Amino acid sequence: AALWDARRHCFLVERWALSAAPSATLYLHALRHDARLPRARPSSVLVVATPVLAGTEYAALADLPSAVAEAHEVAASYPRADLLAGRGASVPAFREAAPRHDIVHLATHAVLNEAYPLLSAIPLTPTSPEAADGALYAHEIYQMRLARTRLVVLGGCDTGGGRLSRSEGVDSLARAFLAAGVPAVVSTLWSIDDQEAVRFFVELHRRVGAGDDPVRALRMAQLALLKGLSGDLRLPRSWAAYQLIGGVASDAVH
């Protein structure tokens, strides 16, 4: 998105809507899943935020002070919203709720394991005080079936990163959701600022909730920051971190 066109003096995202896929096989797989979904506006969202990490191996992760505001603003973009927060943001609760929603948004941390990608994780609340680990691991996501979900938004840092394969692309948390049947995943390419992320995600979901396809919604959300009044948000570090992985039908120009 941040590639500079020296002849036209603009960023690539100013001319094109952009998406990526780990491989051609996964791209076609995602397109088939997307084609089976209804074209109606999404009616429901599941938002996960502020899991309780105290006492777990993830306790040292920084707080996300803007996650609560982010969660409520994202939820307001859809007719029906379920929020898993605090003690309720556990792996069993997520596994039970996610298949019932058109959109899933995780305002959480992400922990990559490049040596063992299946152990990359989204830290969530343990199911008991004695448990040291309540994380949702990539290998568990691979086993889920999210046939209804059109879009997953991974709001943690570097959720599009992972071990690189020459034939299959990046083995990331985003890829795990593709394998679970989700045709489009918005992930991040580097660490993102908590407060800046809220501005982007609110704009993204406002457009998805209004009926834009995820590819178009991503581009318009990036342009909203790029063309906005805030000098910090206009920098590529703020809007170019977000990438759509998968394959969806779009009326945007690719």
PDB file of C-alpha atoms in Angstrom:
ATOM      1  CA  ALA A   1       0.000   0.000   0.000  1.00  0.00           C
ATOM      2  CA  ALA A   2       2.886   2.365   0.753  1.00  0.00           C
ATOM      3  CA  LEU A   3       4.810   1.789  -2.479  1.00  0.00           C
ATOM      4  CA  TRP A   4       5.501   5.211  -3.989  1.00  0.00           C
ATOM      5  CA  ASP A   5       4.669   5.972  -7.618  1.00  0.00           C
ATOM      6  CA  ALA A   6       7.318   8.563  -8.494  1.00  0.00           C
ATOM      7  CA  ARG A   7       5.712   9.395 -11.854  1.00  0.00           C
ATOM      8  CA  ARG A   8       2.234  10.068 -10.463  1.00  0.00           C
ATOM      9  CA  HIS A   9       3.461  11.277  -7.053  1.00  0.00           C
ATOM     10  CA  CYS A  10       1.124   9.058  -5.061  1.00  0.00           C
ATOM     11  CA  PHE A  11       1.053   5.886  -3.002  1.00  0.00           C
ATOM     12  CA  LEU A  12      -0.084   2.641  -4.592  1.00  0.00           C
ATOM     13  CA  VAL A  13      -3.198   2.529  -2.392  1.00  0.00           C
ATOM     14  CA  GLU A  14      -4.307   5.837  -3.906  1.00  0.00           C
ATOM     15  CA  ARG A  15      -4.682   4.078  -7.260  1.00  0.00           C
ATOM     16  CA  TRP A  16      -5.565   0.491  -6.411  1.00  0.00           C
ATOM     17  CA  ALA A  17      -7.388  -1.712  -3.933  1.00  0.00           C
ATOM     18  CA  LEU A  18      -4.939  -4.291  -2.644  1.00  0.00           C
ATOM     19  CA  SER A  19      -5.126  -7.766  -1.167  1.00  0.00           C
ATOM     20  CA  ALA A  20      -2.688 -10.653  -0.825  1.00  0.00           C
ATOM     21  CA  ALA A  21      -2.729 -14.431  -0.449  1.00  0.00           C
ATOM     22  CA  PRO A  22      -0.140 -16.909   0.865  1.00  0.00           C
ATOM     23  CA  SER A  23      -0.482 -18.955  -2.337  1.00  0.00           C
ATOM     24  CA  ALA A  24      -2.623 -19.234  -5.465  1.00  0.00           C
ATOM     25  CA  THR A  25      -4.228 -22.377  -4.037  1.00  0.00           C
ATOM     26  CA  LEU A  26      -5.327 -20.588  -0.867  1.00  0.00           C
ATOM     27  CA  TYR A  27      -6.516 -17.602  -2.897  1.00  0.00           C
ATOM     28  CA  LEU A  28      -8.850 -19.800  -4.964  1.00  0.00           C
ATOM     29  CA  HIS A  29      -9.928 -21.633  -1.811  1.00  0.00           C
ATOM     30  CA  ALA A  30     -10.890 -18.295  -0.222  1.00  0.00           C
ATOM     31  CA  LEU A  31     -12.750 -17.157  -3.353  1.00  0.00           C
ATOM     32  CA  ARG A  32     -14.863 -20.337  -3.275  1.00  0.00           C
ATOM     33  CA  HIS A  33     -15.743 -19.764   0.376  1.00  0.00           C
ATOM     34  CA  ASP A  34     -16.643 -16.140  -0.329  1.00  0.00           C
ATOM     35  CA  ALA A  35     -18.855 -17.120  -3.280  1.00  0.00           C
ATOM     36  CA  ARG A  36     -20.962 -19.331  -0.993  1.00  0.00           C
ATOM     37  CA  LEU A  37     -21.727 -16.480   1.402  1.00  0.00           C
ATOM     38  CA  PRO A  38     -24.805 -14.238   0.922  1.00  0.00           C
ATOM     39  CA  ARG A  39     -24.206 -10.800  -0.571  1.00  0.00           C
ATOM     40  CA  ALA A  40     -26.321  -9.065   2.086  1.00  0.00           C
ATOM     41  CA  ARG A  41     -24.791  -6.589   4.512  1.00  0.00           C
ATOM     42  CA  PRO A  42     -23.243  -8.302   7.531  1.00  0.00           C
ATOM     43  CA  SER A  43     -25.678  -8.381  10.416  1.00  0.00           C
ATOM     44  CA  SER A  44     -23.569  -9.542  13.351  1.00  0.00           C
ATOM     45  CA  VAL A  45     -20.116  -9.074  14.836  1.00  0.00           C
ATOM     46  CA  LEU A  46     -18.219 -10.808  17.611  1.00  0.00           C
ATOM     47  CA  VAL A  47     -15.729  -8.522  19.364  1.00  0.00           C
ATOM     48  CA  VAL A  48     -13.065  -9.872  21.721  1.00  0.00           C
ATOM     49  CA  ALA A  49     -11.152  -7.458  23.965  1.00  0.00           C
ATOM     50  CA  THR A  50      -9.315  -7.015  27.266  1.00  0.00           C
ATOM     51  CA  PRO A  51      -8.757 -10.652  28.283  1.00  0.00           C
ATOM     52  CA  VAL A  52      -7.435 -11.124  31.805  1.00  0.00           C
ATOM     53  CA  LEU A  53      -3.754 -12.025  31.493  1.00  0.00           C
ATOM     54  CA  ALA A  54      -2.641 -11.499  35.119  1.00  0.00           C
ATOM     55  CA  GLY A  55      -1.028 -14.640  36.471  1.00  0.00           C
ATOM     56  CA  THR A  56      -0.460 -16.137  33.022  1.00  0.00           C
ATOM     57  CA  GLU A  57       2.735 -16.405  31.004  1.00  0.00           C
ATOM     58  CA  TYR A  58       1.491 -13.392  29.021  1.00  0.00           C
ATOM     59  CA  ALA A  59       1.136 -11.118  32.064  1.00  0.00           C
ATOM     60  CA  ALA A  60       4.069  -8.945  30.962  1.00  0.00           C
ATOM     61  CA  LEU A  61       2.320  -7.854  27.763  1.00  0.00           C
ATOM     62  CA  ALA A  62       1.481  -4.171  27.752  1.00  0.00           C
ATOM     63  CA  ASP A  63      -2.035  -3.004  28.522  1.00  0.00           C
ATOM     64  CA  LEU A  64      -4.186  -1.903  25.589  1.00  0.00           C
ATOM     65  CA  PRO A  65      -5.908   1.174  27.039  1.00  0.00           C
ATOM     66  CA  SER A  66      -7.870   1.918  23.876  1.00  0.00           C
ATOM     67  CA  ALA A  67      -9.192  -1.636  23.428  1.00  0.00           C
ATOM     68  CA  VAL A  68     -12.438  -1.019  25.329  1.00  0.00           C
ATOM     69  CA  ALA A  69     -13.341   2.034  23.243  1.00  0.00           C
ATOM     70  CA  GLU A  70     -12.325   0.158  20.105  1.00  0.00           C
ATOM     71  CA  ALA A  71     -14.541  -2.790  21.008  1.00  0.00           C
ATOM     72  CA  HIS A  72     -17.645  -0.673  21.643  1.00  0.00           C
ATOM     73  CA  GLU A  73     -17.199   1.438  18.512  1.00  0.00           C
ATOM     74  CA  VAL A  74     -16.690  -1.625  16.319  1.00  0.00           C
ATOM     75  CA  ALA A  75     -19.780  -3.244  17.850  1.00  0.00           C
ATOM     76  CA  ALA A  76     -21.851  -0.147  17.045  1.00  0.00           C
ATOM     77  CA  SER A  77     -21.258  -0.648  13.302  1.00  0.00           C
ATOM     78  CA  TYR A  78     -23.519  -3.720  13.101  1.00  0.00           C
ATOM     79  CA  PRO A  79     -27.166  -4.466  13.952  1.00  0.00           C
ATOM     80  CA  ARG A  80     -26.186  -7.238  16.363  1.00  0.00           C
ATOM     81  CA  ALA A  81     -22.991  -7.488  18.384  1.00  0.00           C
ATOM     82  CA  ASP A  82     -21.630  -9.856  21.019  1.00  0.00           C
ATOM     83  CA  LEU A  83     -18.729  -8.752  23.199  1.00  0.00           C
ATOM     84  CA  LEU A  84     -16.348 -11.130  24.944  1.00  0.00           C
ATOM     85  CA  ALA A  85     -14.320  -9.096  27.412  1.00  0.00           C
ATOM     86  CA  GLY A  86     -12.494  -9.575  30.684  1.00  0.00           C
ATOM     87  CA  ARG A  87     -13.227 -12.945  32.288  1.00  0.00           C
ATOM     88  CA  GLY A  88     -15.585 -13.757  29.434  1.00  0.00           C
ATOM     89  CA  ALA A  89     -12.848 -13.560  26.779  1.00  0.00           C
ATOM     90  CA  SER A  90     -11.826 -17.218  27.032  1.00  0.00           C
ATOM     91  CA  VAL A  91     -10.995 -19.822  24.401  1.00  0.00           C
ATOM     92  CA  PRO A  92     -14.163 -21.905  24.996  1.00  0.00           C
ATOM     93  CA  ALA A  93     -16.341 -18.784  24.769  1.00  0.00           C
ATOM     94  CA  PHE A  94     -14.658 -17.732  21.521  1.00  0.00           C
ATOM     95  CA  ARG A  95     -14.921 -21.189  19.959  1.00  0.00           C
ATOM     96  CA  GLU A  96     -18.620 -21.317  20.811  1.00  0.00           C
ATOM     97  CA  ALA A  97     -19.511 -17.792  19.651  1.00  0.00           C
ATOM     98  CA  ALA A  98     -17.362 -17.201  16.549  1.00  0.00           C
ATOM     99  CA  PRO A  99     -19.196 -19.568  14.133  1.00  0.00           C
ATOM    100  CA  ARG A 100     -22.457 -17.646  14.679  1.00  0.00           C
ATOM    101  CA  HIS A 101     -21.167 -14.284  13.395  1.00  0.00           C
ATOM    102  CA  ASP A 102     -20.544 -12.661  10.020  1.00  0.00           C
ATOM    103  CA  ILE A 103     -17.620 -10.582  11.326  1.00  0.00           C
ATOM    104  CA  VAL A 104     -15.074 -11.312  14.067  1.00  0.00           C
ATOM    105  CA  HIS A 105     -12.822  -8.608  15.530  1.00  0.00           C
ATOM    106  CA  LEU A 106     -10.042  -9.324  18.037  1.00  0.00           C
ATOM    107  CA  ALA A 107      -8.757  -6.275  19.918  1.00  0.00           C
ATOM    108  CA  THR A 108      -6.063  -8.338  21.622  1.00  0.00           C
ATOM    109  CA  HIS A 109      -2.372  -9.088  21.631  1.00  0.00           C
ATOM    110  CA  ALA A 110      -0.847 -11.702  19.357  1.00  0.00           C
ATOM    111  CA  VAL A 111       2.281 -13.750  20.060  1.00  0.00           C
ATOM    112  CA  LEU A 112       4.182 -15.187  17.097  1.00  0.00           C
ATOM    113  CA  ASN A 113       6.269 -18.347  17.144  1.00  0.00           C
ATOM    114  CA  GLU A 114       8.300 -18.359  13.934  1.00  0.00           C
ATOM    115  CA  ALA A 115      10.081 -21.606  14.828  1.00  0.00           C
ATOM    116  CA  TYR A 116       6.789 -23.419  15.439  1.00  0.00           C
ATOM    117  CA  PRO A 117       4.004 -21.486  13.657  1.00  0.00           C
ATOM    118  CA  LEU A 118       1.254 -23.746  14.987  1.00  0.00           C
ATOM    119  CA  LEU A 119       2.138 -22.431  18.458  1.00  0.00           C
ATOM    120  CA  SER A 120       1.570 -18.797  17.526  1.00  0.00           C
ATOM    121  CA  ALA A 121      -1.184 -17.604  19.824  1.00  0.00           C
ATOM    122  CA  ILE A 122      -3.825 -15.048  20.754  1.00  0.00           C
ATOM    123  CA  PRO A 123      -3.650 -14.689  24.557  1.00  0.00           C
ATOM    124  CA  LEU A 124      -7.099 -14.993  26.140  1.00  0.00           C
ATOM    125  CA  THR A 125      -8.451 -15.418  29.659  1.00  0.00           C
ATOM    126  CA  PRO A 126      -7.718 -18.781  31.323  1.00  0.00           C
ATOM    127  CA  THR A 127     -10.794 -20.816  32.216  1.00  0.00           C
ATOM    128  CA  SER A 128      -9.636 -21.258  35.823  1.00  0.00           C
ATOM    129  CA  PRO A 129      -7.403 -19.274  38.217  1.00  0.00           C
ATOM    130  CA  GLU A 130      -4.977 -22.200  38.337  1.00  0.00           C
ATOM    131  CA  ALA A 131      -4.435 -22.276  34.562  1.00  0.00           C
ATOM    132  CA  ALA A 132      -1.218 -20.626  33.412  1.00  0.00           C
ATOM    133  CA  ASP A 133      -2.230 -20.373  29.782  1.00  0.00           C
ATOM    134  CA  GLY A 134      -5.560 -19.432  28.237  1.00  0.00           C
ATOM    135  CA  ALA A 135      -4.250 -18.798  24.737  1.00  0.00           C
ATOM    136  CA  LEU A 136      -5.949 -19.636  21.459  1.00  0.00           C
ATOM    137  CA  TYR A 137      -3.234 -21.344  19.397  1.00  0.00           C
ATOM    138  CA  ALA A 138      -2.915 -21.409  15.625  1.00  0.00           C
ATOM    139  CA  HIS A 139      -3.318 -25.194  15.533  1.00  0.00           C
ATOM    140  CA  GLU A 140      -6.688 -24.780  17.312  1.00  0.00           C
ATOM    141  CA  ILE A 141      -7.825 -22.171  14.790  1.00  0.00           C
ATOM    142  CA  TYR A 142      -6.959 -24.560  11.948  1.00  0.00           C
ATOM    143  CA  GLN A 143      -9.435 -27.044  13.439  1.00  0.00           C
ATOM    144  CA  MET A 144     -12.323 -24.565  13.678  1.00  0.00           C
ATOM    145  CA  ARG A 145     -15.065 -24.309  11.077  1.00  0.00           C
ATOM    146  CA  LEU A 146     -16.145 -20.720  10.425  1.00  0.00           C
ATOM    147  CA  ALA A 147     -18.393 -21.282   7.421  1.00  0.00           C
ATOM    148  CA  ARG A 148     -20.544 -18.204   8.105  1.00  0.00           C
ATOM    149  CA  THR A 149     -17.782 -15.688   8.888  1.00  0.00           C
ATOM    150  CA  ARG A 150     -16.876 -13.376   6.012  1.00  0.00           C
ATOM    151  CA  LEU A 151     -14.154 -11.321   7.696  1.00  0.00           C
ATOM    152  CA  VAL A 152     -11.821 -11.683  10.674  1.00  0.00           C
ATOM    153  CA  VAL A 153      -9.886  -8.625  11.868  1.00  0.00           C
ATOM    154  CA  LEU A 154      -6.771  -9.398  13.902  1.00  0.00           C
ATOM    155  CA  GLY A 155      -6.084  -6.193  15.801  1.00  0.00           C
ATOM    156  CA  GLY A 156      -2.854  -7.290  17.468  1.00  0.00           C
ATOM    157  CA  CYS A 157       0.694  -6.450  16.422  1.00  0.00           C
ATOM    158  CA  ASP A 158       2.348  -8.325  13.530  1.00  0.00           C
ATOM    159  CA  THR A 159      -0.564 -10.754  13.071  1.00  0.00           C
ATOM    160  CA  GLY A 160       0.400 -11.157   9.414  1.00  0.00           C
ATOM    161  CA  GLY A 161       3.951 -12.213  10.304  1.00  0.00           C
ATOM    162  CA  GLY A 162       5.414 -15.677  10.669  1.00  0.00           C
ATOM    163  CA  ARG A 163       7.736 -18.202   9.104  1.00  0.00           C
ATOM    164  CA  LEU A 164       8.133 -17.768   5.346  1.00  0.00           C
ATOM    165  CA  SER A 165       7.756 -20.704   2.961  1.00  0.00           C
ATOM    166  CA  ARG A 166       8.890 -20.329  -0.648  1.00  0.00           C
ATOM    167  CA  SER A 167       5.831 -22.199  -1.931  1.00  0.00           C
ATOM    168  CA  GLU A 168       3.128 -21.356   0.630  1.00  0.00           C
ATOM    169  CA  GLY A 169       3.932 -17.809   1.746  1.00  0.00           C
ATOM    170  CA  VAL A 170       3.847 -16.653   5.368  1.00  0.00           C
ATOM    171  CA  ASP A 171       2.608 -19.144   7.948  1.00  0.00           C
ATOM    172  CA  SER A 172       0.734 -16.618  10.083  1.00  0.00           C
ATOM    173  CA  LEU A 173      -2.264 -16.423  12.382  1.00  0.00           C
ATOM    174  CA  ALA A 174      -4.136 -14.907   9.441  1.00  0.00           C
ATOM    175  CA  ARG A 175      -3.476 -18.051   7.419  1.00  0.00           C
ATOM    176  CA  ALA A 176      -4.950 -20.187  10.200  1.00  0.00           C
ATOM    177  CA  PHE A 177      -8.269 -18.342   9.885  1.00  0.00           C
ATOM    178  CA  LEU A 178      -8.225 -18.847   6.105  1.00  0.00           C
ATOM    179  CA  ALA A 179      -7.899 -22.563   6.738  1.00  0.00           C
ATOM    180  CA  ALA A 180     -10.897 -22.366   9.089  1.00  0.00           C
ATOM    181  CA  GLY A 181     -13.036 -21.179   6.169  1.00  0.00           C
ATOM    182  CA  VAL A 182     -12.836 -17.377   6.463  1.00  0.00           C
ATOM    183  CA  PRO A 183     -12.294 -15.826   3.005  1.00  0.00           C
ATOM    184  CA  ALA A 184     -10.785 -12.538   4.224  1.00  0.00           C
ATOM    185  CA  VAL A 185      -8.550 -11.660   7.173  1.00  0.00           C
ATOM    186  CA  VAL A 186      -7.239  -8.183   7.951  1.00  0.00           C
ATOM    187  CA  SER A 187      -3.894  -8.534   9.704  1.00  0.00           C
ATOM    188  CA  THR A 188      -0.965  -6.296  10.583  1.00  0.00           C
ATOM    189  CA  LEU A 189       2.527  -6.233   9.101  1.00  0.00           C
ATOM    190  CA  TRP A 190       4.264  -4.682  12.114  1.00  0.00           C
ATOM    191  CA  SER A 191       3.608  -3.334  15.610  1.00  0.00           C
ATOM    192  CA  ILE A 192       0.767  -0.823  15.653  1.00  0.00           C
ATOM    193  CA  ASP A 193      -0.031   2.032  18.000  1.00  0.00           C
ATOM    194  CA  ASP A 194      -3.040   1.269  20.200  1.00  0.00           C
ATOM    195  CA  GLN A 195      -4.674   4.686  19.886  1.00  0.00           C
ATOM    196  CA  GLU A 196      -3.984   5.081  16.173  1.00  0.00           C
ATOM    197  CA  ALA A 197      -5.412   1.621  15.515  1.00  0.00           C
ATOM    198  CA  VAL A 198      -8.786   2.644  16.915  1.00  0.00           C
ATOM    199  CA  ARG A 199      -9.189   5.326  14.238  1.00  0.00           C
ATOM    200  CA  PHE A 200      -8.430   2.823  11.497  1.00  0.00           C
ATOM    201  CA  PHE A 201     -10.610  -0.006  12.804  1.00  0.00           C
ATOM    202  CA  VAL A 202     -13.625   2.224  13.412  1.00  0.00           C
ATOM    203  CA  GLU A 203     -13.456   3.467   9.820  1.00  0.00           C
ATOM    204  CA  LEU A 204     -12.942  -0.051   8.453  1.00  0.00           C
ATOM    205  CA  HIS A 205     -15.964  -1.460  10.270  1.00  0.00           C
ATOM    206  CA  ARG A 206     -18.128   1.549   9.495  1.00  0.00           C
ATOM    207  CA  ARG A 207     -17.659   0.765   5.824  1.00  0.00           C
ATOM    208  CA  VAL A 208     -18.020  -3.012   6.147  1.00  0.00           C
ATOM    209  CA  GLY A 209     -21.174  -2.518   8.213  1.00  0.00           C
ATOM    210  CA  ALA A 210     -22.548  -0.201   5.512  1.00  0.00           C
ATOM    211  CA  GLY A 211     -22.097  -2.909   2.882  1.00  0.00           C
ATOM    212  CA  ASP A 212     -18.650  -2.348   1.388  1.00  0.00           C
ATOM    213  CA  ASP A 213     -16.735  -5.532   0.594  1.00  0.00           C
ATOM    214  CA  PRO A 214     -13.636  -6.016   2.779  1.00  0.00           C
ATOM    215  CA  VAL A 215     -11.156  -5.090   0.033  1.00  0.00           C
ATOM    216  CA  ARG A 216     -12.836  -1.782  -0.716  1.00  0.00           C
ATOM    217  CA  ALA A 217     -13.401  -1.083   2.988  1.00  0.00           C
ATOM    218  CA  LEU A 218      -9.706  -1.597   3.737  1.00  0.00           C
ATOM    219  CA  ARG A 219      -8.621   0.794   1.004  1.00  0.00           C
ATOM    220  CA  MET A 220     -11.105   3.482   2.015  1.00  0.00           C
ATOM    221  CA  ALA A 221     -10.082   3.198   5.675  1.00  0.00           C
ATOM    222  CA  GLN A 222      -6.429   3.601   4.718  1.00  0.00           C
ATOM    223  CA  LEU A 223      -7.241   6.607   2.531  1.00  0.00           C
ATOM    224  CA  ALA A 224      -9.264   8.159   5.343  1.00  0.00           C
ATOM    225  CA  LEU A 225      -6.134   8.219   7.494  1.00  0.00           C
ATOM    226  CA  LEU A 226      -3.828   9.224   4.644  1.00  0.00           C
ATOM    227  CA  LYS A 227      -6.047  12.128   3.591  1.00  0.00           C
ATOM    228  CA  GLY A 228      -7.114  13.111   7.105  1.00  0.00           C
ATOM    229  CA  LEU A 229      -6.164  16.108   9.205  1.00  0.00           C
ATOM    230  CA  SER A 230      -3.931  14.306  11.718  1.00  0.00           C
ATOM    231  CA  GLY A 231      -0.281  14.536  10.706  1.00  0.00           C
ATOM    232  CA  ASP A 232       0.713  11.339  12.554  1.00  0.00           C
ATOM    233  CA  LEU A 233      -2.092   9.291  11.021  1.00  0.00           C
ATOM    234  CA  ARG A 234      -1.104  10.412   7.530  1.00  0.00           C
ATOM    235  CA  LEU A 235       2.271   8.682   7.851  1.00  0.00           C
ATOM    236  CA  PRO A 236       2.578   5.238   6.207  1.00  0.00           C
ATOM    237  CA  ARG A 237       3.528   3.670   9.554  1.00  0.00           C
ATOM    238  CA  SER A 238      -0.050   4.348  10.705  1.00  0.00           C
ATOM    239  CA  TRP A 239      -2.140   3.182   7.727  1.00  0.00           C
ATOM    240  CA  ALA A 240       0.105   0.855   5.689  1.00  0.00           C
ATOM    241  CA  ALA A 241       0.460  -1.760   8.448  1.00  0.00           C
ATOM    242  CA  TYR A 242      -2.908  -3.278   7.533  1.00  0.00           C
ATOM    243  CA  GLN A 243      -3.221  -5.926   4.847  1.00  0.00           C
ATOM    244  CA  LEU A 244      -6.104  -8.060   3.666  1.00  0.00           C
ATOM    245  CA  ILE A 245      -5.179 -11.727   3.281  1.00  0.00           C
ATOM    246  CA  GLY A 246      -7.428 -14.061   1.280  1.00  0.00           C
ATOM    247  CA  GLY A 247      -9.722 -13.785  -1.703  1.00  0.00           C
ATOM    248  CA  VAL A 248     -13.073 -11.973  -1.926  1.00  0.00           C
ATOM    249  CA  ALA A 249     -15.254 -10.703  -4.731  1.00  0.00           C
ATOM    250  CA  SER A 250     -14.873  -6.934  -4.897  1.00  0.00           C
ATOM    251  CA  ASP A 251     -16.135  -4.062  -7.001  1.00  0.00           C
ATOM    252  CA  ALA A 252     -12.986  -2.128  -6.148  1.00  0.00           C
ATOM    253  CA  VAL A 253     -10.225  -1.801  -8.742  1.00  0.00           C
ATOM    254  CA  HIS A 254      -7.405  -4.278  -8.044  1.00  0.00           C
TER     255      HIS A 254
END
